XYZ file of C-alpha atoms in Angstrom:
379
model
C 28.609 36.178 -15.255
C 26.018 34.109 -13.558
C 26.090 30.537 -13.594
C 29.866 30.442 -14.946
C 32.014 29.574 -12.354
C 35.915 28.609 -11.790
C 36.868 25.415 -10.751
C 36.664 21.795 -11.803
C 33.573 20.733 -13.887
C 32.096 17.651 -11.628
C 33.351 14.252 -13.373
C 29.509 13.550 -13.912
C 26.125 13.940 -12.086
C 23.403 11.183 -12.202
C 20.048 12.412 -12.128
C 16.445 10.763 -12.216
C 13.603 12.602 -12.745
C 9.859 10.646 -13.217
C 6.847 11.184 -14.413
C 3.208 12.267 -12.877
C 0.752 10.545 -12.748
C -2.874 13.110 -12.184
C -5.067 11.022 -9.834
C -7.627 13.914 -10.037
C -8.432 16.967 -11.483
C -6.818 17.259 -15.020
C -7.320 20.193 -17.114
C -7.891 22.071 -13.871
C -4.389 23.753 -13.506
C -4.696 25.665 -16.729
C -8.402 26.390 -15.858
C -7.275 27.943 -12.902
C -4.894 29.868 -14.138
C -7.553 31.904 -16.177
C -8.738 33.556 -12.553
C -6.469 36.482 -13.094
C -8.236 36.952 -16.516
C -11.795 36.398 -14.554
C -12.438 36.137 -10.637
C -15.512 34.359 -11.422
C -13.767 31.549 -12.111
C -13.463 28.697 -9.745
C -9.494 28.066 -8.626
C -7.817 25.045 -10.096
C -7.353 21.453 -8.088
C -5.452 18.624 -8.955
C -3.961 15.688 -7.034
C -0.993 13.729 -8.568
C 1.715 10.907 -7.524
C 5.237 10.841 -9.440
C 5.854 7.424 -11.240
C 8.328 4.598 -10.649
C 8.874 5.611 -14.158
C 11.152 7.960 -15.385
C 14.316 9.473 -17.041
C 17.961 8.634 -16.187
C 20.208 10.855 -17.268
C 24.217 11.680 -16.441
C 25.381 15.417 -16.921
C 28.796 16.905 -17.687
C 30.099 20.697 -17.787
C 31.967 21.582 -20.552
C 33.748 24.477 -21.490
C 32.415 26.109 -24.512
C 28.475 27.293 -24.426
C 26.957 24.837 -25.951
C 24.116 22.153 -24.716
C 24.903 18.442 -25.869
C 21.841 16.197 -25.681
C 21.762 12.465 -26.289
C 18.255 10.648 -25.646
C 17.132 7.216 -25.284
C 13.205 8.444 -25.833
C 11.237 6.602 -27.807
C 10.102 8.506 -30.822
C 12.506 10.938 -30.616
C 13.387 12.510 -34.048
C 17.361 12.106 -33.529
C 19.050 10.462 -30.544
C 21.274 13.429 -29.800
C 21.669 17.636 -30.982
C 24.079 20.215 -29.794
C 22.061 23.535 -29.370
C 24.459 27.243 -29.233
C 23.783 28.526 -25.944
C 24.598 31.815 -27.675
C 22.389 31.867 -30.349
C 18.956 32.836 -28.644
C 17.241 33.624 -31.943
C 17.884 29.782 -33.411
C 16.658 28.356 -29.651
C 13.263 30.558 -29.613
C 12.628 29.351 -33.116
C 13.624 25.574 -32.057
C 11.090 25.518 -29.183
C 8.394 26.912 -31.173
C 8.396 24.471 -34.098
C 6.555 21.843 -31.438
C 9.550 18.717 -32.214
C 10.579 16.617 -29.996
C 13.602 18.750 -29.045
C 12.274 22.231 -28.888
C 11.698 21.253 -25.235
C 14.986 21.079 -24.598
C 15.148 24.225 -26.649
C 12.360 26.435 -24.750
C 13.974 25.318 -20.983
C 17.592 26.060 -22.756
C 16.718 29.044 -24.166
C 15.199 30.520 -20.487
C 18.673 29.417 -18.814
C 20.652 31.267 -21.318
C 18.453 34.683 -20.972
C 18.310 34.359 -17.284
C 21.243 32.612 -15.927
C 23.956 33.118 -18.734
C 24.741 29.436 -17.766
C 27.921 27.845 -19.739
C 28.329 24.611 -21.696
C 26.291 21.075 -20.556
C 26.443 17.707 -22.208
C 23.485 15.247 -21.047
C 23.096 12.093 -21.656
C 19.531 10.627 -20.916
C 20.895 6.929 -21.788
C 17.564 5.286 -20.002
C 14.027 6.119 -20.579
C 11.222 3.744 -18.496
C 8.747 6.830 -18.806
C 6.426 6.426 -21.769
C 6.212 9.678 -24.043
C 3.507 10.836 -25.459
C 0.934 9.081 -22.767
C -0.182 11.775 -20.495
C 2.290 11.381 -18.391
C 4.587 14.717 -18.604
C 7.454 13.072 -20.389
C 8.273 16.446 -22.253
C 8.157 18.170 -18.451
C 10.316 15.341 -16.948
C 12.682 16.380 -20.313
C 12.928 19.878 -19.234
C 13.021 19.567 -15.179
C 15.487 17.213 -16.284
C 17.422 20.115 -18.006
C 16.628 22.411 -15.591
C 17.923 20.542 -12.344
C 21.073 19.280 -14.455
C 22.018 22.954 -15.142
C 21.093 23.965 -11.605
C 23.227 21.332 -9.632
C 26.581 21.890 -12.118
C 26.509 25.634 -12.021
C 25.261 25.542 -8.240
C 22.638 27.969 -9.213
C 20.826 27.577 -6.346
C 17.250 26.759 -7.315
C 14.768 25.365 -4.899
C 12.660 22.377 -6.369
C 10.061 25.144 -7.289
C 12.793 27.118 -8.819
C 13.050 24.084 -11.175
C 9.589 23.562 -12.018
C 8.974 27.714 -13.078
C 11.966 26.965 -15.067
C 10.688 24.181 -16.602
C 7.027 25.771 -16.909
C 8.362 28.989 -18.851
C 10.743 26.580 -21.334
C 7.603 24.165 -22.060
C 5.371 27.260 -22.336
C 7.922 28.873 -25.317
C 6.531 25.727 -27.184
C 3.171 25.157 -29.186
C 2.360 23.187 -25.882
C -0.432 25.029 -23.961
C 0.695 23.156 -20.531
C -0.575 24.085 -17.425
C 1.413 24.216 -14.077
C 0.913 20.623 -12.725
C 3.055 19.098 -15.458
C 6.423 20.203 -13.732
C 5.201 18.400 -10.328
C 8.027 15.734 -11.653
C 9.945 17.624 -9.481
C 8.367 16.432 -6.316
C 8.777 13.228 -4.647
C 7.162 10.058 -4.265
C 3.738 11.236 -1.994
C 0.756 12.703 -3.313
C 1.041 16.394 -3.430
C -2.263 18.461 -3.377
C -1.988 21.286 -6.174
C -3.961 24.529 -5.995
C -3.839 27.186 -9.380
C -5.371 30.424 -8.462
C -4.168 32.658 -10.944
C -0.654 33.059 -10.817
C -0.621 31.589 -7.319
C 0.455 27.783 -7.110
C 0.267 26.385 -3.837
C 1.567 22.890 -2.630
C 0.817 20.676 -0.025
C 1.594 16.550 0.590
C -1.867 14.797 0.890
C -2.395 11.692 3.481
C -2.614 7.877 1.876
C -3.593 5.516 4.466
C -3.625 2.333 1.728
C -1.337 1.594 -1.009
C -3.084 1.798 -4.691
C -2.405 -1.047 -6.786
C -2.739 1.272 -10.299
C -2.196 -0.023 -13.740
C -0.911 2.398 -16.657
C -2.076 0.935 -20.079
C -0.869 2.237 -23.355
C -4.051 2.258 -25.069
C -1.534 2.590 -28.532
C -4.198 4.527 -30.263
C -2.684 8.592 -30.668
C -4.304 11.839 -28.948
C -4.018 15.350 -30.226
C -3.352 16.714 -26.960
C -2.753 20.492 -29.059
C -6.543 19.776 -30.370
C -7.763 19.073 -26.951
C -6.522 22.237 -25.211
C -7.772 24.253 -27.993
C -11.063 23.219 -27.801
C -11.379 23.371 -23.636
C -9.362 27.100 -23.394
C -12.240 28.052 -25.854
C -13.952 28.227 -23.128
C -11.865 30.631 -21.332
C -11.828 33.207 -19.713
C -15.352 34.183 -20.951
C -17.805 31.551 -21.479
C -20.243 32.436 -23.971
C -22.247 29.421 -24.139
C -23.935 27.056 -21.895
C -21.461 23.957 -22.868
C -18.649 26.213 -21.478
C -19.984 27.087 -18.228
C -20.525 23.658 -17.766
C -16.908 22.949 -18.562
C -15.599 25.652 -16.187
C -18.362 24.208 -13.175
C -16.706 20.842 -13.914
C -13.079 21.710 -14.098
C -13.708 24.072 -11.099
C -16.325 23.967 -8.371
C -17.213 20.321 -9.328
C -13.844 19.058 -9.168
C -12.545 21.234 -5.956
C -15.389 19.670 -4.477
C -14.732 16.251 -5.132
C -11.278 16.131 -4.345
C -11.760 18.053 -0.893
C -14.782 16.492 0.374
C -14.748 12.991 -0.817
C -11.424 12.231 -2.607
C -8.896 12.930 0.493
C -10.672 12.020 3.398
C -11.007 8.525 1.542
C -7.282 8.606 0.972
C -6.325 9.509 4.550
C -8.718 6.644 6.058
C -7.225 4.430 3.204
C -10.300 3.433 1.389
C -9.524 2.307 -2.064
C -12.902 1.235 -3.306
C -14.324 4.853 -2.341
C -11.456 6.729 -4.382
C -12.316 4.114 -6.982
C -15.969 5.131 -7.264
C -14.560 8.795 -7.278
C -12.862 8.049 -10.278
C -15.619 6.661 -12.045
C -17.756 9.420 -11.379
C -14.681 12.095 -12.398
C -14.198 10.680 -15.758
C -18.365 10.605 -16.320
C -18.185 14.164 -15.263
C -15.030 14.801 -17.760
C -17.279 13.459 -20.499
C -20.072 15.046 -20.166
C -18.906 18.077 -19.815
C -15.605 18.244 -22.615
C -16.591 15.728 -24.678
C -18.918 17.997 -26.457
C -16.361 20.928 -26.933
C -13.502 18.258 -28.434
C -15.494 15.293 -29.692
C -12.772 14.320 -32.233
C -11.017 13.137 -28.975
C -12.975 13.111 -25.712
C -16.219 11.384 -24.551
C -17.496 8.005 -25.756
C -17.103 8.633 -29.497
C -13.759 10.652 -29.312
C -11.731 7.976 -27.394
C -13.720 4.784 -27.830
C -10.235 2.532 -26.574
C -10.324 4.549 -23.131
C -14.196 3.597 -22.842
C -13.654 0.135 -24.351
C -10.477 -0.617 -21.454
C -12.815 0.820 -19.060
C -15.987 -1.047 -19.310
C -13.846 -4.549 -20.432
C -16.424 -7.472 -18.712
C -13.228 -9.569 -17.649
C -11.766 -6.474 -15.515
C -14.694 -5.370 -13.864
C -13.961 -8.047 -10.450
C -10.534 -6.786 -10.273
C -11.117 -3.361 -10.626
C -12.333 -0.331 -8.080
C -12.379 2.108 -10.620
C -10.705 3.906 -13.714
C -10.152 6.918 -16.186
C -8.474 8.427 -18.578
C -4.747 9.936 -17.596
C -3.086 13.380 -18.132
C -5.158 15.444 -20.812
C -7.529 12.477 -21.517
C -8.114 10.925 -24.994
C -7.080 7.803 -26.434
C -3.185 7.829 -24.849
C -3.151 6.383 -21.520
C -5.835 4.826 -19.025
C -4.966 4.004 -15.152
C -6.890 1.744 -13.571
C -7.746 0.988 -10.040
C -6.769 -2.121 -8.970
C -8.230 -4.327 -6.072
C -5.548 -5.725 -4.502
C -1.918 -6.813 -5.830
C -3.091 -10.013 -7.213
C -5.923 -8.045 -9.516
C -3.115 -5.750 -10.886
C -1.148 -8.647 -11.992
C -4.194 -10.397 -13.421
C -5.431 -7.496 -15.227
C -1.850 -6.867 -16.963
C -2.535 -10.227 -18.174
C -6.182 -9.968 -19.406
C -4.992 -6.575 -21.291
C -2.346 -7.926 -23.178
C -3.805 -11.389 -24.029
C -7.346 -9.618 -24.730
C -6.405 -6.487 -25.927
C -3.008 -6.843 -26.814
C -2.266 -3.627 -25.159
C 1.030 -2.425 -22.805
C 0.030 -2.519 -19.209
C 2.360 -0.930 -16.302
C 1.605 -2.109 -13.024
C 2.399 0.928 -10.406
C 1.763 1.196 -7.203
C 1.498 4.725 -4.840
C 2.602 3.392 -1.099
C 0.618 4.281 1.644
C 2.333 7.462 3.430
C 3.270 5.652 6.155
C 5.733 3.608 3.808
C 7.686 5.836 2.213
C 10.604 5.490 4.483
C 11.834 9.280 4.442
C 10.932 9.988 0.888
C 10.492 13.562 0.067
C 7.576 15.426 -0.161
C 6.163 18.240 -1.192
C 5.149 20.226 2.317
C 2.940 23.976 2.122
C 4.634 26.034 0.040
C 3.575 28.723 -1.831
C 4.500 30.230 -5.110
């Protein structure tokens, strides 16, 4: 059978796998996606950094055919389930109830039907990643699985072998994610993403400056199910004039702005240009999908993003800013000047605001001493 072998189970495996962080172009992956549905539509472009931030996990094999997960997660409904390998029914119906461990269940479930892979126990006993903050903690969960499976059962999986793993177990739950979610996998440069239909294709993008980023927890909730309802109304048709301006903006617009002002900034290292870029993307953002999800985007549907944003005492520290992942009220990054600024707005935000900051900082290129990267690949 594949994926059972003989031989001794490793005594463990430690694994990281981190976050992403989606410098530009959210929403656009999904968006896309919808070109194989309707050529009219613009091809998706996003550009994202993995975080220092992450989850730690050791894996076992065992012998039987069952999964044994333990979790450190914040907000995790139980610390630990075992999940039958065998039973597929019981892990289809797992991933769709939308819980905290039906991601787990959905990558489990596509392992089982495709690999026939035997017993794991992991043990995610460290968790620096905030959930829930737009930061693909529930794709980090399932890469996670996916790359634990792969490296005890020598499956032999690429790294984008892992993430379409990953992508069909997180699709098998009420989570409408598109592709950029599972660039977890990647390491630590930027990695240029481009959705054309089915068609993914990868490339590492130039920094020529570190940027000095803060992550704050704006602690206020998103419906991130209600959000992707109301932008894929749009799609594939639009019918009305507020969707073609949502497909312009998460298409043409966007592909635009990344290509012909976003990376030639980052490869001549100018930090207060991608600054102003940001500004101007998350203006665009609310213009155009406030109005199709204003429970949670634009000024009145995430009034903490706008309020961290436009804050008087962070405006000499800052470049720039915007909301993170699938926008709302869950997670803001912000631009920072220079090292100093980042520590002095972490300070401002908690004392003002009391509000969780995370300082992070993307190295230049040139400073990533051998770190991997994503080169051109295609799906």
């Amino acid at each position: 059978m594949p994926g059972l072998q003989d031989g001794p189970a490793p005594e463990s495996l430690d694994l990281f796998v981190p976050g992403r962080l989606c410098l530009f172009g959210e929403h656009s992956d999904w968006a896309g996606s919808m070109r194989k549905y309707n050529p009219d539509i613009s091809h998706g472009l996003t550009l994202v950094v993995t975080t220092e931030q992450g989850l730690f996990a050791t894996a076992r094999r065992r012998d039987d055919r069952k999964l044994v997960l333990k979790t450190s997660a914040p907000g995790a409904s139980s610390k630990s389930i075992t999940l039958d390998l065998d039973d597929e029914d019981g892990l289809f119906e797992l991933a769709s109830e939308g819980s905290f461990w039906s991601y787990a269940a959905g990558t489990a479930y596509k392992l089982s039907v495709e690999w026939h892979v035997g017993g794991l126990e992991l043990d995610n006993h460290r968790t620096t990643l905030p959930v829930k903050k737009g930061l693909s903690s529930s794709a980090a969960f399932c890469v996670l699985l996916a790359r634990s499976f792969n490296r005890v059962y020598d499956l032999g999986l690429t790294v984008r072998g892992e993430m379409a793993v990953a992508y069909e177990g997180e699709r098998l739950t009420p989570s409408q994610c598109g592709r950029m979610d599972q660039a977890v996998a990647f390491g630590r440069a930027p990695a240029l993403m481009k959705y054309d239909g089915d068609f993914l294709k990868v490339e590492s993008a130039a920094l020529g400056c570190p940027l000095h980023l803060v992550l704050v927890d704006l602690r206020a909730g998103k419906d991130t199910v209600t959000i992707l309802q109301g932008l894929q109304a749009a799609y594939p048709h639009p019918e009305t004039a507020a969707h073609r301006r949502l497909l312009a903006a998460l298409g043409a617009e966007n592909v635009a702005e990344i290509r012909d002002r976003v990376l030639p900034a980052m490869a001549r290292g100018d930090a207060a240009e991608i600054g102003r870029a940001m500004v101007a993307a998350q203006w665009r953002f609310d213009r155009a999908a406030g109005p199709l999800c204003p429970s949670q985007l634009g000024e009145a549907g995430s009034p903490v993003l706008h309020r961290v944003l436009a804050w008087p005492a962070l405006q000499p520290l800052l470049l720039g800013g915007k909301g993170v992942g699938s926008q709302g009220d869950g997670t803001a990054q912000l631009l920072c000047r220079d090292a100093e600024a980042q520590r002095r707005v972490c300070d401002i935000l908690s004392r003002d605001l009391q509000l969780e900051c995370v300082p992070f900082t993307v190295p230049a290129t040139g400073q990533l001493n051998g770190a991997s990267a994503p080169n051109g690949t295609h799906a």
